[in-house]
GROMACS .gro file of C-alpha atoms in nm:
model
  316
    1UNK     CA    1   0.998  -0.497   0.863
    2UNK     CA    2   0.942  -0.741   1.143
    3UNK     CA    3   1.182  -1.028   1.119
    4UNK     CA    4   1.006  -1.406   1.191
    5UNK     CA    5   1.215  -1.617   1.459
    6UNK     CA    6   1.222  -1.949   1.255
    7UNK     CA    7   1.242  -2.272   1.465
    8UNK     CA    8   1.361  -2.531   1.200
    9UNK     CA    9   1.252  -2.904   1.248
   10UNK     CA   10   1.516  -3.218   1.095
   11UNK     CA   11   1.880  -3.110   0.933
   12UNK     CA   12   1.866  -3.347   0.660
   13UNK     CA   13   1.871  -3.320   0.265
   14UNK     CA   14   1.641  -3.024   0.240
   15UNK     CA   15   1.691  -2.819   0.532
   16UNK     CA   16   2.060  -2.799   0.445
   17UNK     CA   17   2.017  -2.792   0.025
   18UNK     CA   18   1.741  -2.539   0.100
   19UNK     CA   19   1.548  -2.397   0.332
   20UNK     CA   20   1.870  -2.312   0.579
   21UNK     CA   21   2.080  -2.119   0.294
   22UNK     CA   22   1.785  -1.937   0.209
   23UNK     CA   23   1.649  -1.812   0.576
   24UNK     CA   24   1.987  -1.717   0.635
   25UNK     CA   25   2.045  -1.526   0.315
   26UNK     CA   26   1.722  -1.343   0.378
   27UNK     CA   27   1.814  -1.188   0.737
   28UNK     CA   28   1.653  -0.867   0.699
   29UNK     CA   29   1.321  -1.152   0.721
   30UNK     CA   30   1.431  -1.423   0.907
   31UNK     CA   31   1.644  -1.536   1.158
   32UNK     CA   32   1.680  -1.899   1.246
   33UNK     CA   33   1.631  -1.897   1.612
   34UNK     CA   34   1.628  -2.276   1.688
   35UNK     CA   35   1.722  -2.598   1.506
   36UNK     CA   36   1.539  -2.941   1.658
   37UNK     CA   37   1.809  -3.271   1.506
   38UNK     CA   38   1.826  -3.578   1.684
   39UNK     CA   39   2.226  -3.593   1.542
   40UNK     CA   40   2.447  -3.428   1.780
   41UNK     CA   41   2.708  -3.421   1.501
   42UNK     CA   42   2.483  -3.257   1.269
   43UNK     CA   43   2.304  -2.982   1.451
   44UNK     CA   44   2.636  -2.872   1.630
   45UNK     CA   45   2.818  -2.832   1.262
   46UNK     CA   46   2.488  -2.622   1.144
   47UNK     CA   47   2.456  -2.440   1.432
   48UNK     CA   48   2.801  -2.285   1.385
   49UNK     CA   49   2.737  -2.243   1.049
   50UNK     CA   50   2.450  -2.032   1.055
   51UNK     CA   51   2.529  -1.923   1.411
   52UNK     CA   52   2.200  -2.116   1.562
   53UNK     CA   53   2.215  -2.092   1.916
   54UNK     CA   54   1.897  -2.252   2.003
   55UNK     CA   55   1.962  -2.628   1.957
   56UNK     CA   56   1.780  -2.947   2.062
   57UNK     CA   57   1.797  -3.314   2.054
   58UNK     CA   58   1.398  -3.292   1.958
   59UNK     CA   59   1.117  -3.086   1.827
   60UNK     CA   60   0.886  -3.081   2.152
   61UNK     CA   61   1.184  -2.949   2.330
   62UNK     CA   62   1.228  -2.689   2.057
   63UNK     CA   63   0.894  -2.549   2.157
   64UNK     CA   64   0.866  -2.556   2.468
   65UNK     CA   65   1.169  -2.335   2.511
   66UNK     CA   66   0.960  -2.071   2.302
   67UNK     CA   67   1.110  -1.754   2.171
   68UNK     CA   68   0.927  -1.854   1.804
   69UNK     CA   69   0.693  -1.735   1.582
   70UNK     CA   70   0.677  -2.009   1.308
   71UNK     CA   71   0.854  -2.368   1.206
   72UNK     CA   72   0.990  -2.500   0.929
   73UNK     CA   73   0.955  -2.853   0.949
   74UNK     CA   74   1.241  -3.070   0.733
   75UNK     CA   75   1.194  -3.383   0.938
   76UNK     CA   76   1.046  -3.753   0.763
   77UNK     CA   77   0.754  -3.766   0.619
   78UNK     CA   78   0.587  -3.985   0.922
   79UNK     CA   79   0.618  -3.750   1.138
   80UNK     CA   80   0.507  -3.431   1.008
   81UNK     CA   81   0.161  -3.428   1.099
   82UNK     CA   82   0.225  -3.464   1.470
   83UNK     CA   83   0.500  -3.207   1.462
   84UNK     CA   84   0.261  -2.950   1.271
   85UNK     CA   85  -0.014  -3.023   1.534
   86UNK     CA   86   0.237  -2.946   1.804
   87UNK     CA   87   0.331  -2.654   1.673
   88UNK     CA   88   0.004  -2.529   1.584
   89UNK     CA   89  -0.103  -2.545   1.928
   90UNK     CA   90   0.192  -2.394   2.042
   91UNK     CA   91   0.059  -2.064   1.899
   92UNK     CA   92   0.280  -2.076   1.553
   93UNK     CA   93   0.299  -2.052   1.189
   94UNK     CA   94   0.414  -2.342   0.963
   95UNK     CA   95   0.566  -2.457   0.703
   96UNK     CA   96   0.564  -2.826   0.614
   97UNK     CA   97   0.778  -2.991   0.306
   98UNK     CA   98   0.563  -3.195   0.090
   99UNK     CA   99   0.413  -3.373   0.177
  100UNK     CA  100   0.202  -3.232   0.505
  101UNK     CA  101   0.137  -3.556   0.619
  102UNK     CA  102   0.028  -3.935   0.460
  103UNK     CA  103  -0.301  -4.039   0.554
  104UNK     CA  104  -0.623  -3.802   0.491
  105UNK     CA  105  -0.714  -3.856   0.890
  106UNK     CA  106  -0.409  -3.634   0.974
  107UNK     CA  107  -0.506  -3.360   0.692
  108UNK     CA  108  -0.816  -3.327   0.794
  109UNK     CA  109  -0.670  -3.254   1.191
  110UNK     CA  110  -0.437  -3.010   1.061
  111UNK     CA  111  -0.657  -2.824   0.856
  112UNK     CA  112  -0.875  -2.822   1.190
  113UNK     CA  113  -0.610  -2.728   1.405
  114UNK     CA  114  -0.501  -2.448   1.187
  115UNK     CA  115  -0.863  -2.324   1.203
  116UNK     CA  116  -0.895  -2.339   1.540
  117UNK     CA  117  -0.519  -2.158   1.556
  118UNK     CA  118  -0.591  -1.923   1.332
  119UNK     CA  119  -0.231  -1.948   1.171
  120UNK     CA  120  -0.092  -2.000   0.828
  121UNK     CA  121   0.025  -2.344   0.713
  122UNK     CA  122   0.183  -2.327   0.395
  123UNK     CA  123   0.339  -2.702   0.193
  124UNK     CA  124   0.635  -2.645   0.031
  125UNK     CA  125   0.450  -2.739  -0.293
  126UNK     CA  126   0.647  -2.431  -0.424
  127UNK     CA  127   0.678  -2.526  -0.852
  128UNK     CA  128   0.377  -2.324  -0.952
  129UNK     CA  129   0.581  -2.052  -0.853
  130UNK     CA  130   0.852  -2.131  -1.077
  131UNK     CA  131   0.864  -1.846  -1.378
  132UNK     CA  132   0.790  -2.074  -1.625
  133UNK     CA  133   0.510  -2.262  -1.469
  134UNK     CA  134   0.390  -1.870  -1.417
  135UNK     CA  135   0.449  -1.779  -1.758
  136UNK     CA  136   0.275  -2.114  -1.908
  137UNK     CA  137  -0.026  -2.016  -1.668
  138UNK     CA  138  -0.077  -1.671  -1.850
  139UNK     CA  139  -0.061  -1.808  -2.214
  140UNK     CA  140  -0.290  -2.077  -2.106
  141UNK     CA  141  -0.694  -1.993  -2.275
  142UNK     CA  142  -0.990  -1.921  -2.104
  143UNK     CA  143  -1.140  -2.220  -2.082
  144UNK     CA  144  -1.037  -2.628  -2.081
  145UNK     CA  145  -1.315  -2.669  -2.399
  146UNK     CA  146  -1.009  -2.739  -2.599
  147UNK     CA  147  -0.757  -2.927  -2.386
  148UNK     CA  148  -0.674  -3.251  -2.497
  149UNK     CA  149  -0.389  -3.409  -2.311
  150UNK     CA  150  -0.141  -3.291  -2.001
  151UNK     CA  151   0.159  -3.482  -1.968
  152UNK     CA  152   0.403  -3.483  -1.685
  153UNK     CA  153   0.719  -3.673  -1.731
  154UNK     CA  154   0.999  -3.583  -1.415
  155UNK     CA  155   1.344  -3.765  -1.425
  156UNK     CA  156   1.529  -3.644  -1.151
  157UNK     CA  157   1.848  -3.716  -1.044
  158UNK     CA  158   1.834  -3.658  -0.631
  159UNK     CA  159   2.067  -3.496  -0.475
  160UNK     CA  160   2.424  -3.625  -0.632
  161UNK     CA  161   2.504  -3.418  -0.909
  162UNK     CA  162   2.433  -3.070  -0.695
  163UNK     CA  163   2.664  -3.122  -0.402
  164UNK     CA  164   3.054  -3.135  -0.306
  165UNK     CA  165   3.095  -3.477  -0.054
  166UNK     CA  166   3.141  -3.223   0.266
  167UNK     CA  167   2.817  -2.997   0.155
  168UNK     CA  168   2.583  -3.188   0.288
  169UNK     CA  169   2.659  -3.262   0.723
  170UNK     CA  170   2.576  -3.617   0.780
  171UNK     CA  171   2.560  -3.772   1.109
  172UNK     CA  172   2.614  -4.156   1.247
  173UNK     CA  173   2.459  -4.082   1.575
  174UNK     CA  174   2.094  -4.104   1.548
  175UNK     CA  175   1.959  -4.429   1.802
  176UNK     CA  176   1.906  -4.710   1.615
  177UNK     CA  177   1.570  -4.740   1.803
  178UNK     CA  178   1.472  -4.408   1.661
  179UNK     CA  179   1.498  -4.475   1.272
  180UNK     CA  180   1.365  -4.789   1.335
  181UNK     CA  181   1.032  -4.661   1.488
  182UNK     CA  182   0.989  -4.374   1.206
  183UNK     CA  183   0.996  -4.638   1.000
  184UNK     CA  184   0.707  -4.825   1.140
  185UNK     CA  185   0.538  -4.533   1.166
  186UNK     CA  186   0.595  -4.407   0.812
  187UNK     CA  187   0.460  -4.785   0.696
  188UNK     CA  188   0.218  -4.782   0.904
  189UNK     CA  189   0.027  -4.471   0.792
  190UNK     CA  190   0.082  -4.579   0.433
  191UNK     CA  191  -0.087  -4.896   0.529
  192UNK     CA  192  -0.339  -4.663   0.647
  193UNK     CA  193  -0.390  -4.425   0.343
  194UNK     CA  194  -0.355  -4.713   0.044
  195UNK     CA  195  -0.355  -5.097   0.237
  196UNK     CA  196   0.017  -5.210   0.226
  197UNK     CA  197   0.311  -5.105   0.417
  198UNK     CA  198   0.510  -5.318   0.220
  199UNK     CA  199   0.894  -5.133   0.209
  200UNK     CA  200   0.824  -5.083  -0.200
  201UNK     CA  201   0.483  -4.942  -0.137
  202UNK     CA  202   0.637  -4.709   0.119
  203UNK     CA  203   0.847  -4.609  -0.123
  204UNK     CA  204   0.631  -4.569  -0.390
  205UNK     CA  205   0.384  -4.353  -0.234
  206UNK     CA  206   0.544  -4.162   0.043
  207UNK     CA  207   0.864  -4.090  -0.130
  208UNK     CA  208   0.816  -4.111  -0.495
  209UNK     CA  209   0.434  -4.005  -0.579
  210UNK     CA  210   0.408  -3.802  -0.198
  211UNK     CA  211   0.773  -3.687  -0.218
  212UNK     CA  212   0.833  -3.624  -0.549
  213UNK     CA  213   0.560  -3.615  -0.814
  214UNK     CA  214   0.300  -3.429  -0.593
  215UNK     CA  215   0.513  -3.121  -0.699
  216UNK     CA  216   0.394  -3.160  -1.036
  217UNK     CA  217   0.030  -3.271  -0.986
  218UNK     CA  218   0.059  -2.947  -0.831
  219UNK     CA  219   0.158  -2.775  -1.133
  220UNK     CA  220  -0.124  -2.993  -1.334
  221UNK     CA  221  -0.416  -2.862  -1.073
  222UNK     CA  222  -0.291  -2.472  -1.087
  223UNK     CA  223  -0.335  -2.538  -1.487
  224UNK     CA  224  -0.673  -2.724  -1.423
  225UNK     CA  225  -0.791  -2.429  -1.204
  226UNK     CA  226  -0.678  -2.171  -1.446
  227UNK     CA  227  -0.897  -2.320  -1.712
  228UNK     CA  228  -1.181  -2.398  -1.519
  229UNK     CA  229  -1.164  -2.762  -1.534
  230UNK     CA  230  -1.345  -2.885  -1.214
  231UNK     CA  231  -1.158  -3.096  -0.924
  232UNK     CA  232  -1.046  -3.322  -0.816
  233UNK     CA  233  -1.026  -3.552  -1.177
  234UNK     CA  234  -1.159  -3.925  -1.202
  235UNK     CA  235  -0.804  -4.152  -1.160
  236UNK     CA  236  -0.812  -4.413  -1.429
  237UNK     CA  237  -0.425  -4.567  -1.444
  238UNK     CA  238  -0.164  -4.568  -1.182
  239UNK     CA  239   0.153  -4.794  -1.185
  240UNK     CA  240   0.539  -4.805  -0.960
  241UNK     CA  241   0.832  -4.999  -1.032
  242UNK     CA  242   1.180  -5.008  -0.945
  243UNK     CA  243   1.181  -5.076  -0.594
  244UNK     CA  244   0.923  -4.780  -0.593
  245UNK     CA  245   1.172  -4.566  -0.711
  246UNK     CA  246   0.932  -4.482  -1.002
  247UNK     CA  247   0.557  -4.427  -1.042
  248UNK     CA  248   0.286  -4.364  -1.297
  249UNK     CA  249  -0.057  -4.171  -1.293
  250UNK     CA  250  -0.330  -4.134  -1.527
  251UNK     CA  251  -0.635  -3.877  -1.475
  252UNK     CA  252  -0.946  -3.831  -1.673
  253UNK     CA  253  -1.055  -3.501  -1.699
  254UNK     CA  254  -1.450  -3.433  -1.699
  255UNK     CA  255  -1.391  -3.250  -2.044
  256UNK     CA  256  -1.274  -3.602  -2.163
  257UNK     CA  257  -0.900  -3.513  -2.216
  258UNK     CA  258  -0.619  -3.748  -2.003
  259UNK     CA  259  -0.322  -3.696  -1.770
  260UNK     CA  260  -0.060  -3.849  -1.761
  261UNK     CA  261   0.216  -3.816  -1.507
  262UNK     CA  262   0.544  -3.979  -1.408
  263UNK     CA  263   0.857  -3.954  -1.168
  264UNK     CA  264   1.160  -4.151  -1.239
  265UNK     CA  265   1.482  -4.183  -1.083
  266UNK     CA  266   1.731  -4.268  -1.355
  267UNK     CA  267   2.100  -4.332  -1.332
  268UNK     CA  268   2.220  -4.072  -1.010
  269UNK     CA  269   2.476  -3.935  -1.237
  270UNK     CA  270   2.227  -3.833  -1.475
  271UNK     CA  271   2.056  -3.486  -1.489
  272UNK     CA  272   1.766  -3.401  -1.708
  273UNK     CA  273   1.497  -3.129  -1.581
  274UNK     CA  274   1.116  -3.155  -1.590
  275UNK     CA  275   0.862  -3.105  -1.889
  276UNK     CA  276   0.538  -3.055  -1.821
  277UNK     CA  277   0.339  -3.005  -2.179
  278UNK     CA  278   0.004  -2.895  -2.233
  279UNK     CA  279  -0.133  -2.964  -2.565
  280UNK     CA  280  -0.452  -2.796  -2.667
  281UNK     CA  281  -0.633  -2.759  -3.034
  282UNK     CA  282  -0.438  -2.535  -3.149
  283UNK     CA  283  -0.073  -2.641  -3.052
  284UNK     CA  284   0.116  -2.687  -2.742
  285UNK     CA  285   0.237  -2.503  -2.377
  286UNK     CA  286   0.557  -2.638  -2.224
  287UNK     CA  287   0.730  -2.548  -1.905
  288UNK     CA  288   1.047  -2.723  -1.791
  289UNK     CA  289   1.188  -2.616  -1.497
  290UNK     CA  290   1.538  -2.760  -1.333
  291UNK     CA  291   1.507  -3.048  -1.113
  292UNK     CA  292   1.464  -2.962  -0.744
  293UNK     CA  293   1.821  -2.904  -0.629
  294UNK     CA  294   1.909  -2.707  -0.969
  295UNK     CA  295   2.014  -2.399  -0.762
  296UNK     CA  296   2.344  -2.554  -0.632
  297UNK     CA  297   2.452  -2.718  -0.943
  298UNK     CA  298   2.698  -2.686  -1.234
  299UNK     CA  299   2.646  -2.480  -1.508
  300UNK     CA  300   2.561  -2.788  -1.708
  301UNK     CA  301   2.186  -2.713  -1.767
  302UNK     CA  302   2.036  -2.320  -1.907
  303UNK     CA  303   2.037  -2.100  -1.518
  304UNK     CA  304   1.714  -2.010  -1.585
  305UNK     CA  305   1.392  -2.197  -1.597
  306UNK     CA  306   1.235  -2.144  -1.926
  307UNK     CA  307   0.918  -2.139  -2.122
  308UNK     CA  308   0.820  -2.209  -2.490
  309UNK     CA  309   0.445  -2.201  -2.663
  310UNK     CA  310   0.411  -2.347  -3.018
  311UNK     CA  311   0.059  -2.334  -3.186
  312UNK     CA  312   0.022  -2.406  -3.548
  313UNK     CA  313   0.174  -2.186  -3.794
  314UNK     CA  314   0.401  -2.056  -3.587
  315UNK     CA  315   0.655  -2.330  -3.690
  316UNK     CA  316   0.934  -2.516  -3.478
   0.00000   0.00000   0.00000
């Protein structure tokens, strides 16, 4: 089997949680050949611990010292379009954490650069793969003709509750001048894609709906697409409060039945997983799946995602 030399772009939250524990657990498949951090603190400490060798201060210097055949790319949200284009024209393969960029301008580039590339990108949209979002697919019926209502309700707790204080490599050296402009640039496009770059609205849409529900409205269109319920659905509700730290959808379906989806971050101590119900004529699909950083958590929740169908008669 031909192992892929990773090049892994941004050490924060995810890339340490998940996508660095689980490249270097598959070795036989990957090995992590370069790490791009602007902390010197943080991609030192990571490079020992997965024995990166290949470390820089940025992304474009990253590539241009080759020796890759794909990225991962972990960094803010702002700047993921330019890093995929870079690294799509570098010759490569990516994968981009929801979401691949903010503003439809920059999907529609990428989606032309990877044509023109001929390489995979691939969002790290990855709940439809759960195995009860899989097993809630195949009990799902032929058709939507009888689907009346989807709802989507997602508390999730962060990151808090999974992790020991010295789990997670944190750095205080990143230039001031740095965050600052990823900022404006993160406000900027969501100026861009929905008219404010207000800090709340930032939140609302490119962390909370972007971030964080857009893995479930990913669920919701798998289960559209399975029934043959046409895309994309008319939006008829939306909502955010909190800061932005929680947001509301509604979708009406061309069948006539509703949507209904929400992310909300409760108390940080708090940890409740995700339902996702489907109720049709003749009863009701659930899957509920852990919250996103289940997989390093305390034995406080089932360890396996499961799966439940109820239709009339068969009782509770």
């Amino acid at each position: 089997m031909t192992v892929v030399r990773v090049g892994v772009v941004g050490a924060g939250l995810v890339a340490q949680a998940e996508h660095l524990p689980y490249l270097s657990s598959l070795r036989d498949r990957f090995a992590i050949a370069a790490l791009a951090e602007p902390s010197l603190i943080v991609r030192e400490a990571l490079g020992t611990r997965y024995g990166v060798t290949g470390l820089h201060a940025d992304y474009r210097a990253m590539l241009a010292a080759g020796g890759l055949d794909a990225v991962v790319v972990c960094s803010p949200a702002a700047t993921h379009a330019e890093v995929v284009l870079a690294a799509l024209d570098a010759g490569l393969h990516v994968f981009v954490e929801k979401p691949m960029c903010i503003t439809l301008a920059d999907a529609d580039a990428i989606i032309a650069a990877r044509d023109r590339a001929g390489k995979v990108v691939q969002v790290g949209t990855m709940k439809r793969y759960d195995p009860a979002v899989e097993a809630m697919l195949e009990s799902l019926p032929d058709s939507a003709a009888d689907l009346r209502y989807v709802s989507v309700v997602v508390n999730d707790a962060e990151f808090e509750p999974f992790f020991e204080a010295d789990e997670i490599v944190r750095g205080n050296d990143v230039p001031g001048e740095l965050i600052a402009a990823t900022r404006r640039q993160e406000a900027a496009q969501v100026e861009q894609a929905v008219g404010s770059g207000d800090e709340d609205v930032v939140r609302a849409f490119s962390e909370s709906y972007l971030g964080s529900l857009l893995h479930d409205l990913n669920v919701v269109h798998a289960m559209l697409a399975r029934l043959g319920e046409p895309l994309p659905a008319q939006v008829v509700g939306g909502d955010w409060w909190n800061g932005g730290r929680a947001v509301y959808g509604a979708l009406r379906l061309q069948n006539g039945a509703r949507v209904d989806g929400a992310w909300i971050q409760p108390s940080r101590h708090v940890r409740v997983p995700r339902d996702d119900p489907v109720h049709v004529r003749d009863g009701a699909a659930y899957a509920r799946v852990p919250v996103s950083m289940a997989q390093a958590a305390p034995d406080d929740l089932p360890p396996e995602p499961y799966w439940r169908a109820r239709r009339r008669g068969d009782g509770v």
